[in-house]
PDB file of C-alpha atoms in Angstrom:
ATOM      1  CA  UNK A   1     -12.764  20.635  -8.768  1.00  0.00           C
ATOM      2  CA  UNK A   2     -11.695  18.834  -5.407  1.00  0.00           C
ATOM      3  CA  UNK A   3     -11.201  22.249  -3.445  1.00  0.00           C
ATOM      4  CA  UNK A   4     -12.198  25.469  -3.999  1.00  0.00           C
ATOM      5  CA  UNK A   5      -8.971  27.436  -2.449  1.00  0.00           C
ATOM      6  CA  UNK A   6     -10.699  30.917  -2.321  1.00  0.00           C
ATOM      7  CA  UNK A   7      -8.479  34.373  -2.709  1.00  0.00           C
ATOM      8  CA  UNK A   8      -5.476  32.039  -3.796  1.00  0.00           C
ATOM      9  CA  UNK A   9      -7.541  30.369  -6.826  1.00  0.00           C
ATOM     10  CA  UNK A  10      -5.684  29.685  -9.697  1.00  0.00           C
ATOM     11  CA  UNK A  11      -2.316  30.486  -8.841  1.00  0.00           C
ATOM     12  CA  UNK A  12       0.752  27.934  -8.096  1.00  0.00           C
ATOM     13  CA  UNK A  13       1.210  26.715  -4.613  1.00  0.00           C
ATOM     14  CA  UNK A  14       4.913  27.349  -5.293  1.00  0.00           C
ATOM     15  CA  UNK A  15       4.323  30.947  -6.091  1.00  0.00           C
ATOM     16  CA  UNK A  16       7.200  33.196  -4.621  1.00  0.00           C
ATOM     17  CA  UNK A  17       4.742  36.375  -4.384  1.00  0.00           C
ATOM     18  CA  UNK A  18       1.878  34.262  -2.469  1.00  0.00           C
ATOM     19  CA  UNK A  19       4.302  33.318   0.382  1.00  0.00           C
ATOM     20  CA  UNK A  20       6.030  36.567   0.303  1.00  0.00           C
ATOM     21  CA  UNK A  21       1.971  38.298   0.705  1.00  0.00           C
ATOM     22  CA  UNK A  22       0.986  36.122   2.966  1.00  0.00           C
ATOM     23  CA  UNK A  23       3.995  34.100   4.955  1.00  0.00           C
ATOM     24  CA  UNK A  24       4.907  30.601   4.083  1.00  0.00           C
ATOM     25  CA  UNK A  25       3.700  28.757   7.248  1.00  0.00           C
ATOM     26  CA  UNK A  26       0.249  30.284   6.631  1.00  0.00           C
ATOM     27  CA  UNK A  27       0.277  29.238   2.977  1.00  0.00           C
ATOM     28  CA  UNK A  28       1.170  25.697   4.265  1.00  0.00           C
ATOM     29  CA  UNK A  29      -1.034  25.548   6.757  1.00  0.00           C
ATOM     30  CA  UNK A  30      -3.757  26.144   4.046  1.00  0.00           C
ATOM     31  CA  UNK A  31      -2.457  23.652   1.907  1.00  0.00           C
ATOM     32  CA  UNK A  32      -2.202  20.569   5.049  1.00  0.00           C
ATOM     33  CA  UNK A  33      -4.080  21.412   7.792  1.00  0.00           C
ATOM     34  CA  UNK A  34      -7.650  20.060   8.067  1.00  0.00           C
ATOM     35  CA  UNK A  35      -9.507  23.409   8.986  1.00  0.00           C
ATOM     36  CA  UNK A  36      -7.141  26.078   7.689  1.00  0.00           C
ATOM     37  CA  UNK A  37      -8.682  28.369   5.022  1.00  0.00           C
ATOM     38  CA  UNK A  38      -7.428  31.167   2.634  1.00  0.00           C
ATOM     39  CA  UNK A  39      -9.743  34.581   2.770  1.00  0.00           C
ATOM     40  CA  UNK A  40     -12.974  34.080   0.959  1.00  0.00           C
ATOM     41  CA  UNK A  41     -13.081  35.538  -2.658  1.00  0.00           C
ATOM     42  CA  UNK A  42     -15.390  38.394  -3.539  1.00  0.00           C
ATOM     43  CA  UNK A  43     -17.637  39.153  -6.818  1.00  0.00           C
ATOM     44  CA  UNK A  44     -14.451  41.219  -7.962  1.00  0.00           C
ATOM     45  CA  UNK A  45     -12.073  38.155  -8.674  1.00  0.00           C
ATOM     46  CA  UNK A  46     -11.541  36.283 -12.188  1.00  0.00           C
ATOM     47  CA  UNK A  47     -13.107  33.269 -10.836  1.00  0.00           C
ATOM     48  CA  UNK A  48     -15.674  34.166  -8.569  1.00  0.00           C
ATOM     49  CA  UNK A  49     -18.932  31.924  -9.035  1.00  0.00           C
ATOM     50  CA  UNK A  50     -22.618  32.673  -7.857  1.00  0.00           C
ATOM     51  CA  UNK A  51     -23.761  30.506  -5.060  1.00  0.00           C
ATOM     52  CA  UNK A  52     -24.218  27.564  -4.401  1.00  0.00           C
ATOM     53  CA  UNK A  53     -20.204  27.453  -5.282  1.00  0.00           C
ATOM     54  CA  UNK A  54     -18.124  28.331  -2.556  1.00  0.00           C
ATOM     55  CA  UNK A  55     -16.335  31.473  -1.303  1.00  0.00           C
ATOM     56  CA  UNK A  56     -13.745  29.651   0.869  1.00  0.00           C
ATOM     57  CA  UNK A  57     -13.087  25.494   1.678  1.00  0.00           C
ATOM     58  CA  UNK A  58     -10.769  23.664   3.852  1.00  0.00           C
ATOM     59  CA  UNK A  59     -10.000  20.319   3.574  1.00  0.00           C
ATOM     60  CA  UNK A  60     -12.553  19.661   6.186  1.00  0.00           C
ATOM     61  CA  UNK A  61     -15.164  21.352   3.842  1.00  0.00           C
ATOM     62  CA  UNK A  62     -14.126  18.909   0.841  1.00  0.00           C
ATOM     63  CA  UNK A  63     -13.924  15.912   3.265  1.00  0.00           C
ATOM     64  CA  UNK A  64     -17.844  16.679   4.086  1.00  0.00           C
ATOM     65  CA  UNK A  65     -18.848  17.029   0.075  1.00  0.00           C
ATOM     66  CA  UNK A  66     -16.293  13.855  -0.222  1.00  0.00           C
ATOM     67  CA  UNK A  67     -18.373  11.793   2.435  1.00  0.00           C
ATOM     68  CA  UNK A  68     -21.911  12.901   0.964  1.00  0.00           C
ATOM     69  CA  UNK A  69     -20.639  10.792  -2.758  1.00  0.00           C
ATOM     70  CA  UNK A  70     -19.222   8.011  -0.322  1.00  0.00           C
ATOM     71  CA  UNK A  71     -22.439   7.843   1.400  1.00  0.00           C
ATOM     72  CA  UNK A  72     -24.600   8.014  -1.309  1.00  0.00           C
ATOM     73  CA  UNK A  73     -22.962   6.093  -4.056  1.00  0.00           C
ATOM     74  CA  UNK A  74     -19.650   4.508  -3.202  1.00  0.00           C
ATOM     75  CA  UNK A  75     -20.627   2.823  -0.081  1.00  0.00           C
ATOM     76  CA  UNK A  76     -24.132   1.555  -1.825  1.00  0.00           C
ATOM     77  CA  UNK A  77     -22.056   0.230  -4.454  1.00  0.00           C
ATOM     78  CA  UNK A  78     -19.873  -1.637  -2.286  1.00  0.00           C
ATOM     79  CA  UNK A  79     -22.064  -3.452   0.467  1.00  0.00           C
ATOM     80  CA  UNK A  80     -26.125  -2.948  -0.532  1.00  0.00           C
ATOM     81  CA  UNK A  81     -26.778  -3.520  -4.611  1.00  0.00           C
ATOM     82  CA  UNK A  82     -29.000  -6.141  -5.127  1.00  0.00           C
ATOM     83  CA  UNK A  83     -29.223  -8.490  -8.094  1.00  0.00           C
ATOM     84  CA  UNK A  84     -25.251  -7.679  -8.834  1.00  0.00           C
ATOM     85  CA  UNK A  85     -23.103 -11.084 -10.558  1.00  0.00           C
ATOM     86  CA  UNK A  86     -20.575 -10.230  -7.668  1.00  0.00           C
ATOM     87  CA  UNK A  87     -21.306 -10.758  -4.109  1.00  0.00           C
ATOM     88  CA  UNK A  88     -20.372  -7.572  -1.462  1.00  0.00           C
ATOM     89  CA  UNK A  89     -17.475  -9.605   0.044  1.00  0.00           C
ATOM     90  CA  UNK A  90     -15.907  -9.777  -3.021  1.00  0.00           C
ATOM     91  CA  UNK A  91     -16.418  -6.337  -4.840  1.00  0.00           C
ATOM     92  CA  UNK A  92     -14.132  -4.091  -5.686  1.00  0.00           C
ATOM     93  CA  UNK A  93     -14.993  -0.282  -6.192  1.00  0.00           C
ATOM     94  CA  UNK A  94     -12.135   1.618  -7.822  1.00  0.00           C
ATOM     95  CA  UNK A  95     -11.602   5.709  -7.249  1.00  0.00           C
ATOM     96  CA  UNK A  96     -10.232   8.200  -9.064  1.00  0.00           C
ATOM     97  CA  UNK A  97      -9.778  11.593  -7.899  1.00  0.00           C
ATOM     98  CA  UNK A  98      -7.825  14.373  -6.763  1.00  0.00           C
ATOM     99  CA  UNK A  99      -5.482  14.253  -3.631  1.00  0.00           C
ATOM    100  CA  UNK A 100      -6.974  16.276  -1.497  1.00  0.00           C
ATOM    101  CA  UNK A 101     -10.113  14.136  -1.872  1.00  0.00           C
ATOM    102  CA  UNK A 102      -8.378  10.872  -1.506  1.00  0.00           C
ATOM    103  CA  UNK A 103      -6.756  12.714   2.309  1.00  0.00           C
ATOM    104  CA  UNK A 104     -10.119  13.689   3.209  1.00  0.00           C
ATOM    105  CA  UNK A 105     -11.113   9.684   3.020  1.00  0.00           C
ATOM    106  CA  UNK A 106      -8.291   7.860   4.172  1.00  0.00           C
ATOM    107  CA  UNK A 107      -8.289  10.894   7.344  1.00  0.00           C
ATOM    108  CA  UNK A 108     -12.203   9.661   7.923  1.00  0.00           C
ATOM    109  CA  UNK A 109     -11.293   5.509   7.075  1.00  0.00           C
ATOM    110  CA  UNK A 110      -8.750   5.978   9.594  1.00  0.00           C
ATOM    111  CA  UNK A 111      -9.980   8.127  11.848  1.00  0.00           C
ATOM    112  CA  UNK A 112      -6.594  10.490  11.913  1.00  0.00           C
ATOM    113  CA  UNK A 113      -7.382  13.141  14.194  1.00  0.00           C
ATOM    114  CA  UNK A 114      -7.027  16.772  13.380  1.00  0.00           C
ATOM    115  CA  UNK A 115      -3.749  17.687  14.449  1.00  0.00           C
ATOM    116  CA  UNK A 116      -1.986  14.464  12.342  1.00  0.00           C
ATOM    117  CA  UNK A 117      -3.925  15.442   9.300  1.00  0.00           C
ATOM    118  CA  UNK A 118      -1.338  17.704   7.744  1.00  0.00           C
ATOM    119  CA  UNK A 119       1.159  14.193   8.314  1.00  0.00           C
ATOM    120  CA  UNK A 120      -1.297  12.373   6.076  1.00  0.00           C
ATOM    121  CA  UNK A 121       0.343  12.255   2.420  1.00  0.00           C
ATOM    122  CA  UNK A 122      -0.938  11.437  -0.809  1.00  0.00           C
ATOM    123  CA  UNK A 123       1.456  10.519  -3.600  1.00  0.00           C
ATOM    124  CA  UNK A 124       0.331  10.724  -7.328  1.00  0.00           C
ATOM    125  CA  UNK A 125      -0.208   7.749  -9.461  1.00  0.00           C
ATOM    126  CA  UNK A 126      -0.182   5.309  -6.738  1.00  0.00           C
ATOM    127  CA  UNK A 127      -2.952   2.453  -6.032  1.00  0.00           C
ATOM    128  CA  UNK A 128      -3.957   2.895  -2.198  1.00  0.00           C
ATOM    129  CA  UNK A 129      -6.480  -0.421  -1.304  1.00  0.00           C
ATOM    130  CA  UNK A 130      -8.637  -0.672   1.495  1.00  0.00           C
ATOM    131  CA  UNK A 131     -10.376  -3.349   2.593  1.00  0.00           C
ATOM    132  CA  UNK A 132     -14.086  -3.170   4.229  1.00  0.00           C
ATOM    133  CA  UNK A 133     -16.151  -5.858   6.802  1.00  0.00           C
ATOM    134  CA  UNK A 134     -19.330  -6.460   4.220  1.00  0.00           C
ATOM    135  CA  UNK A 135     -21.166  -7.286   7.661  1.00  0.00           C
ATOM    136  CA  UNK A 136     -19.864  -3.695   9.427  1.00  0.00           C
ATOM    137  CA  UNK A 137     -18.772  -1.814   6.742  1.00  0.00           C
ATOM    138  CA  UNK A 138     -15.734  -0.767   8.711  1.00  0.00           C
ATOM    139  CA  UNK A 139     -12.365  -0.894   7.276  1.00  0.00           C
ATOM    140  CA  UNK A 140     -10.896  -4.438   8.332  1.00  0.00           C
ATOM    141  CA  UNK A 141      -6.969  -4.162   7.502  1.00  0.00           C
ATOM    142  CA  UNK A 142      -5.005  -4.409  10.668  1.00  0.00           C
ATOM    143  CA  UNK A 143      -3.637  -1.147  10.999  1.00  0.00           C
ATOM    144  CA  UNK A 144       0.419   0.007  10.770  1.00  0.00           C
ATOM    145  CA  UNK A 145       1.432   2.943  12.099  1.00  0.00           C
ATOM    146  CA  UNK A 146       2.691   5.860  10.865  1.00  0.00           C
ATOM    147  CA  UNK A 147       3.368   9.649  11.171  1.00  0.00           C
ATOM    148  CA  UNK A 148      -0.284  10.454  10.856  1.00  0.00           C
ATOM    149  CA  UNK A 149      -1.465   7.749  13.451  1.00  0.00           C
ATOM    150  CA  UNK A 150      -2.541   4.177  12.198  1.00  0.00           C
ATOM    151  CA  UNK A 151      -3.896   3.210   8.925  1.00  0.00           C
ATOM    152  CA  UNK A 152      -5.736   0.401   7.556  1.00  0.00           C
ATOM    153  CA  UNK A 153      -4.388   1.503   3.955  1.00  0.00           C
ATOM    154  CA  UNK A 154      -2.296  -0.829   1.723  1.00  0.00           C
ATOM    155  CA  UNK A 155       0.009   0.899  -1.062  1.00  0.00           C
ATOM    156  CA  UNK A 156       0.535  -1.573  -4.462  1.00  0.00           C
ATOM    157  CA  UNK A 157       3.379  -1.583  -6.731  1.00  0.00           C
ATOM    158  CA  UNK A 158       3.481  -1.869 -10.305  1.00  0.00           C
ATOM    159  CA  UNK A 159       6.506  -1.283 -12.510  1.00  0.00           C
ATOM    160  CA  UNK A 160       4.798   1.619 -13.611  1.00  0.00           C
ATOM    161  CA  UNK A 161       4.316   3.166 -10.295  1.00  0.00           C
ATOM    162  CA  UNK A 162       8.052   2.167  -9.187  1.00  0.00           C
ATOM    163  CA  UNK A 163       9.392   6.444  -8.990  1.00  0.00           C
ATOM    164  CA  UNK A 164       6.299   7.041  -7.446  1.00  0.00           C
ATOM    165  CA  UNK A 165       6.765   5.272  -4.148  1.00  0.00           C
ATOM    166  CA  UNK A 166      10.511   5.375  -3.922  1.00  0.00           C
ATOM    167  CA  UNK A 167      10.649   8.269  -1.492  1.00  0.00           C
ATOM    168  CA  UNK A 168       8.136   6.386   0.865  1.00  0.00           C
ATOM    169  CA  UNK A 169      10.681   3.579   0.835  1.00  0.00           C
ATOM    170  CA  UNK A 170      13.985   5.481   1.285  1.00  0.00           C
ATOM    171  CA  UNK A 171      14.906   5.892   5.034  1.00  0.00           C
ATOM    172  CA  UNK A 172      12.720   8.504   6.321  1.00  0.00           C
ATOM    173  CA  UNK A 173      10.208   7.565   4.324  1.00  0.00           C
ATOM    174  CA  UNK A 174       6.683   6.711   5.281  1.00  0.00           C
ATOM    175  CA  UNK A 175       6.407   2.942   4.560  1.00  0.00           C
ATOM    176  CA  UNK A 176       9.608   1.408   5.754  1.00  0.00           C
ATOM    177  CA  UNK A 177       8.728   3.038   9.129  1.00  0.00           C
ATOM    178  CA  UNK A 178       5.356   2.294   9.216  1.00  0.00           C
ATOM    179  CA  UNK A 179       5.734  -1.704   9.018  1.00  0.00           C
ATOM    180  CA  UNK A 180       8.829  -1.100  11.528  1.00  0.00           C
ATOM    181  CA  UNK A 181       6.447   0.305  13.603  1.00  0.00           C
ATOM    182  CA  UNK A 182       4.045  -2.373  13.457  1.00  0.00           C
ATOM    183  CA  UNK A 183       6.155  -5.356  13.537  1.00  0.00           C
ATOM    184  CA  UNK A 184       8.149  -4.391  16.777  1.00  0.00           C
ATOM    185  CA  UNK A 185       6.176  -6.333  19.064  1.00  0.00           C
ATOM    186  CA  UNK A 186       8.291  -5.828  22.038  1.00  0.00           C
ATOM    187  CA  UNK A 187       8.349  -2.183  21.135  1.00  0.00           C
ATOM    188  CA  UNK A 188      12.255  -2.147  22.131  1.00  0.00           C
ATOM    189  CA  UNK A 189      12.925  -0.565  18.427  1.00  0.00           C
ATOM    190  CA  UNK A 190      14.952  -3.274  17.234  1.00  0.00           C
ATOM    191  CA  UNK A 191      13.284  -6.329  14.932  1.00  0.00           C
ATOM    192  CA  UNK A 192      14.222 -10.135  14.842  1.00  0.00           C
ATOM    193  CA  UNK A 193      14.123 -12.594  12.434  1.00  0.00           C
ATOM    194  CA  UNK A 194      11.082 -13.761  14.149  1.00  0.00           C
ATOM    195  CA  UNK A 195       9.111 -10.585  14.872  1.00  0.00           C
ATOM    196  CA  UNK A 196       9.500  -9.809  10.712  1.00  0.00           C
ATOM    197  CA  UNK A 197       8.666 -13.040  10.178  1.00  0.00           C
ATOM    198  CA  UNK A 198       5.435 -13.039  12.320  1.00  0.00           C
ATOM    199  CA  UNK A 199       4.690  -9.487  10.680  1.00  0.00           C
ATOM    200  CA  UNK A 200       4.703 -10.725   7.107  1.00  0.00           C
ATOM    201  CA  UNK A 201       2.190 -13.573   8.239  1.00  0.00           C
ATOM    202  CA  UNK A 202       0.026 -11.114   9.212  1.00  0.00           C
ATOM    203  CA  UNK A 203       0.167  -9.687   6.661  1.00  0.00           C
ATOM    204  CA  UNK A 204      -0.176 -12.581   4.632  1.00  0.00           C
ATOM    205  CA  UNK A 205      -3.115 -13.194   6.087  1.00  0.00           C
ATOM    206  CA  UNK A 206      -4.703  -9.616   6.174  1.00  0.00           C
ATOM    207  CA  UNK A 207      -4.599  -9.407   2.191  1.00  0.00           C
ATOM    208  CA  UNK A 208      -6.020 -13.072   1.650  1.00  0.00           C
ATOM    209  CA  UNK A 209      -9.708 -13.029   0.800  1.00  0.00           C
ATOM    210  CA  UNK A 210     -11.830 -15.871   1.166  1.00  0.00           C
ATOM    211  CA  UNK A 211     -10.793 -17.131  -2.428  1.00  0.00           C
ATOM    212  CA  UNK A 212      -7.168 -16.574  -1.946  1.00  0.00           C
ATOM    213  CA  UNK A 213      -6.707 -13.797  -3.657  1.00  0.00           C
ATOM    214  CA  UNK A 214      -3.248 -12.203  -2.387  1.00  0.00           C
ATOM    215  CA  UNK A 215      -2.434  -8.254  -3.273  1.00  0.00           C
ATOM    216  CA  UNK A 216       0.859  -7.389  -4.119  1.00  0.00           C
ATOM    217  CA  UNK A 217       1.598  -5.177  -0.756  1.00  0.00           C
ATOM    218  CA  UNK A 218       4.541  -2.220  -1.592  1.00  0.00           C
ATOM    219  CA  UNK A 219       6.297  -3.612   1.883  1.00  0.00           C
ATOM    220  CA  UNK A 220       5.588  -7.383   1.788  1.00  0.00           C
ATOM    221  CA  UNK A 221       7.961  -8.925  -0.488  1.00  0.00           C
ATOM    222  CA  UNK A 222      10.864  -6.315   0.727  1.00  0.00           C
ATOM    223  CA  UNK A 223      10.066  -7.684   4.549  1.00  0.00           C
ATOM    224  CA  UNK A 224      10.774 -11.471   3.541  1.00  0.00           C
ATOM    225  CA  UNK A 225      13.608 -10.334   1.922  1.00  0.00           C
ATOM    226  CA  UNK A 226      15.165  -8.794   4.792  1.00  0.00           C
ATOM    227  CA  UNK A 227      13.486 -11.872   7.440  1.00  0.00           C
ATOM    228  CA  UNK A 228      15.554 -14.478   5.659  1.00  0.00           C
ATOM    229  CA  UNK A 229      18.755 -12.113   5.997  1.00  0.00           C
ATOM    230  CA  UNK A 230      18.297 -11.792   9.330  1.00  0.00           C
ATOM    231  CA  UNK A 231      17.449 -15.645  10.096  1.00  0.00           C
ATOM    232  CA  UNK A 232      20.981 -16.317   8.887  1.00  0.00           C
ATOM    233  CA  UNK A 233      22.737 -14.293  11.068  1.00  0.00           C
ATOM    234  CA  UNK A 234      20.594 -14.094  14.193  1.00  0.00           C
ATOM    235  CA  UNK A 235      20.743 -10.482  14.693  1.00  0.00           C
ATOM    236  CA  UNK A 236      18.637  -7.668  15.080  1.00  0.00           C
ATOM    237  CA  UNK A 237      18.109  -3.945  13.459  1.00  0.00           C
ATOM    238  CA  UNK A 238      17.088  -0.922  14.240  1.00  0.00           C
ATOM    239  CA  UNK A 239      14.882   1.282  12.212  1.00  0.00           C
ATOM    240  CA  UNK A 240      18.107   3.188  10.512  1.00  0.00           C
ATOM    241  CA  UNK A 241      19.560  -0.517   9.556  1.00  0.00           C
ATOM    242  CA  UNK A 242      15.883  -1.579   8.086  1.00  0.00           C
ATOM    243  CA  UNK A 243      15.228   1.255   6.303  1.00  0.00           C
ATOM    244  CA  UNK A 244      18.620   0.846   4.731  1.00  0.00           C
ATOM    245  CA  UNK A 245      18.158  -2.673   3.402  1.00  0.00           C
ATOM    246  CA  UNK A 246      15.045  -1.884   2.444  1.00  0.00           C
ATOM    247  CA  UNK A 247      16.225   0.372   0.318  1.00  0.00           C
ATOM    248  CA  UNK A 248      18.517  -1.948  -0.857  1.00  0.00           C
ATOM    249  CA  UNK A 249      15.932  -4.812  -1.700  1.00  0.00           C
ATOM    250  CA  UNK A 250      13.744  -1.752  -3.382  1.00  0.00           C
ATOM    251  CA  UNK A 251      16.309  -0.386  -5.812  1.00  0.00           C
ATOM    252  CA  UNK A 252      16.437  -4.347  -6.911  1.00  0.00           C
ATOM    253  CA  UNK A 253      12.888  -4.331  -7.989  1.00  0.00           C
ATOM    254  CA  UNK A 254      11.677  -3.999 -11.284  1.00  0.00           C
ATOM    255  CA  UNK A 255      12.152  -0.219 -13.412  1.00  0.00           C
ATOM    256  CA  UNK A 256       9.367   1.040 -15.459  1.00  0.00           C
ATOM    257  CA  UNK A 257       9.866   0.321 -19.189  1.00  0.00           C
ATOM    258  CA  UNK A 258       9.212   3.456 -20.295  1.00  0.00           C
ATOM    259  CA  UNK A 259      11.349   5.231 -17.585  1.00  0.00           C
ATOM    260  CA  UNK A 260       8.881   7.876 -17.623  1.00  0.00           C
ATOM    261  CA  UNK A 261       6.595   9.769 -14.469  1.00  0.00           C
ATOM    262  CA  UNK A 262       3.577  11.517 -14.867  1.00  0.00           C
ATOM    263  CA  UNK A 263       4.031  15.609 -14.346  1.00  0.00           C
ATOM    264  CA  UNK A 264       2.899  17.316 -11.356  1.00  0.00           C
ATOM    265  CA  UNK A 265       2.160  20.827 -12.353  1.00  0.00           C
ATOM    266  CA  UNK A 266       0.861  21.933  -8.249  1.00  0.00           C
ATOM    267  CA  UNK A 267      -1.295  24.507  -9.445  1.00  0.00           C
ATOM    268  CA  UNK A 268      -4.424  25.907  -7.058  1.00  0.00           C
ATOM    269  CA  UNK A 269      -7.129  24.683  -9.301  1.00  0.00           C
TER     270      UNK A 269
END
């Protein structure tokens, strides 16, 4: 699995008795920091593997065994396969995996620092794209900021991920303050027809590829939205008065069909 979470293995994060043993901030601090650690397990517990598998991991741990597969056969993938019927700069590599894997990447894409790692969130179910420079392999988004320091990643919608992001959109929520953050040129925390306007442009052109491919950004079409609103009336808003239209324009966009979501069990695996 994605994280071997020692002493603690195999029971729920949510478990009243492993916060009353061992105190919820230090249960948390396992669960979000990027070198926290439970206790090591010994020979004596149910799950307790011979080496090479581990006694104890923190996220930094699985971020190391992360990078090694990146490294070795993402990356190579991506930018240096020969003899492929798609060129590097316009390959796409899809991955699938646990969250605490998918953290340990976007902290190392992004270069989050330590102390903003247990800021950097992972929701289930929902497409995260990054784009790369074939030429220096670096991440080439233009990055918004955010509660865990700037990122170069782009969230999609779908109708079938629609539940999944609504609590990044609702005010307080990760993505309405991240473009906020990016788009207030001036940095006076208000935004203007024009600033929103020269934001979505950006953006615009940041998920164009040469042949003019554009991705269906989670923030995009809920900025325009809001632009043309505010080009009418020549005001501006503050982050409260964004996030609240944008909330708004979201609750406007497509349901899923099936109105379902997929279960969450948060089990120590």
């Amino acid at each position: 699995n994605e994280r071997h979470y020692d002493v603690v293995q195999g029971l729920y994060k949510n478990d009243p008795d492993l916060a009353a043993k061992y105190g919820t901030k230090t249960v948390m601090k396992w669960r979000r920091s990027f070198r926290g650690k439970p206790p090591p397990m010994d020979e004596s517990h149910e799950y307790y593997e011979p080496p090479p598998a581990p006694l104890t991991e923190s996220l930094e741990d699985c971020q190391r065994r992360a990078l090694d597969c990146y490294h070795d056969s993402i990356a190579p993938a991506l930018f240096d396969e020969k003899d492929l019927p798609t060129p590097p700069h316009q390959r796409n590599v899809i991955v699938v995996a646990h969250s605490n894997t998918i953290r340990s990447l976007m902290a190392h894409f992004d270069d989050v620092p330590p102390d903003l790692i247990p800021n950097l969130h992972v929701p289930n179910s929902v497409p995260i794209l990054y784009r790369f420079d074939a030429e220096t392999k670096a991440a080439a988004s233009m990055k918004l900021e955010g509660r865990a320091g700037g990122s170069h990643a782009r969230w999609l919608i779908s109708a079938e991920n629609h539940l999944r992001v609504r609590d990044a959109i609702k005010p307080g929520g990760m993505l309405t303050r991240a473009l906020f953050e990016a788009m207030d040129s001036d940095r006076n925390k208000k935004l203007s027809a024009e600033e929103i306007e020269a934001g979505v442009r950006e953006l615009m052109r940041d998920t164009t590829d040469d042949g003019g491919l554009r991705v269906d950004c989670v923030v995009l079409a809920i900025a325009k939205k809001v632009s043309r609103e505010l080009a009418a009336t020549q005001e501006e808003i503050t982050l409260e008065e964004f996030e609240r239209r944008a909330t708004i324009e979201y609750e406007e966009l497509e349901q899923p069909a099936s109105g379902g979501t997929i279960a969450d069990y948060g089990r120590f695996w």
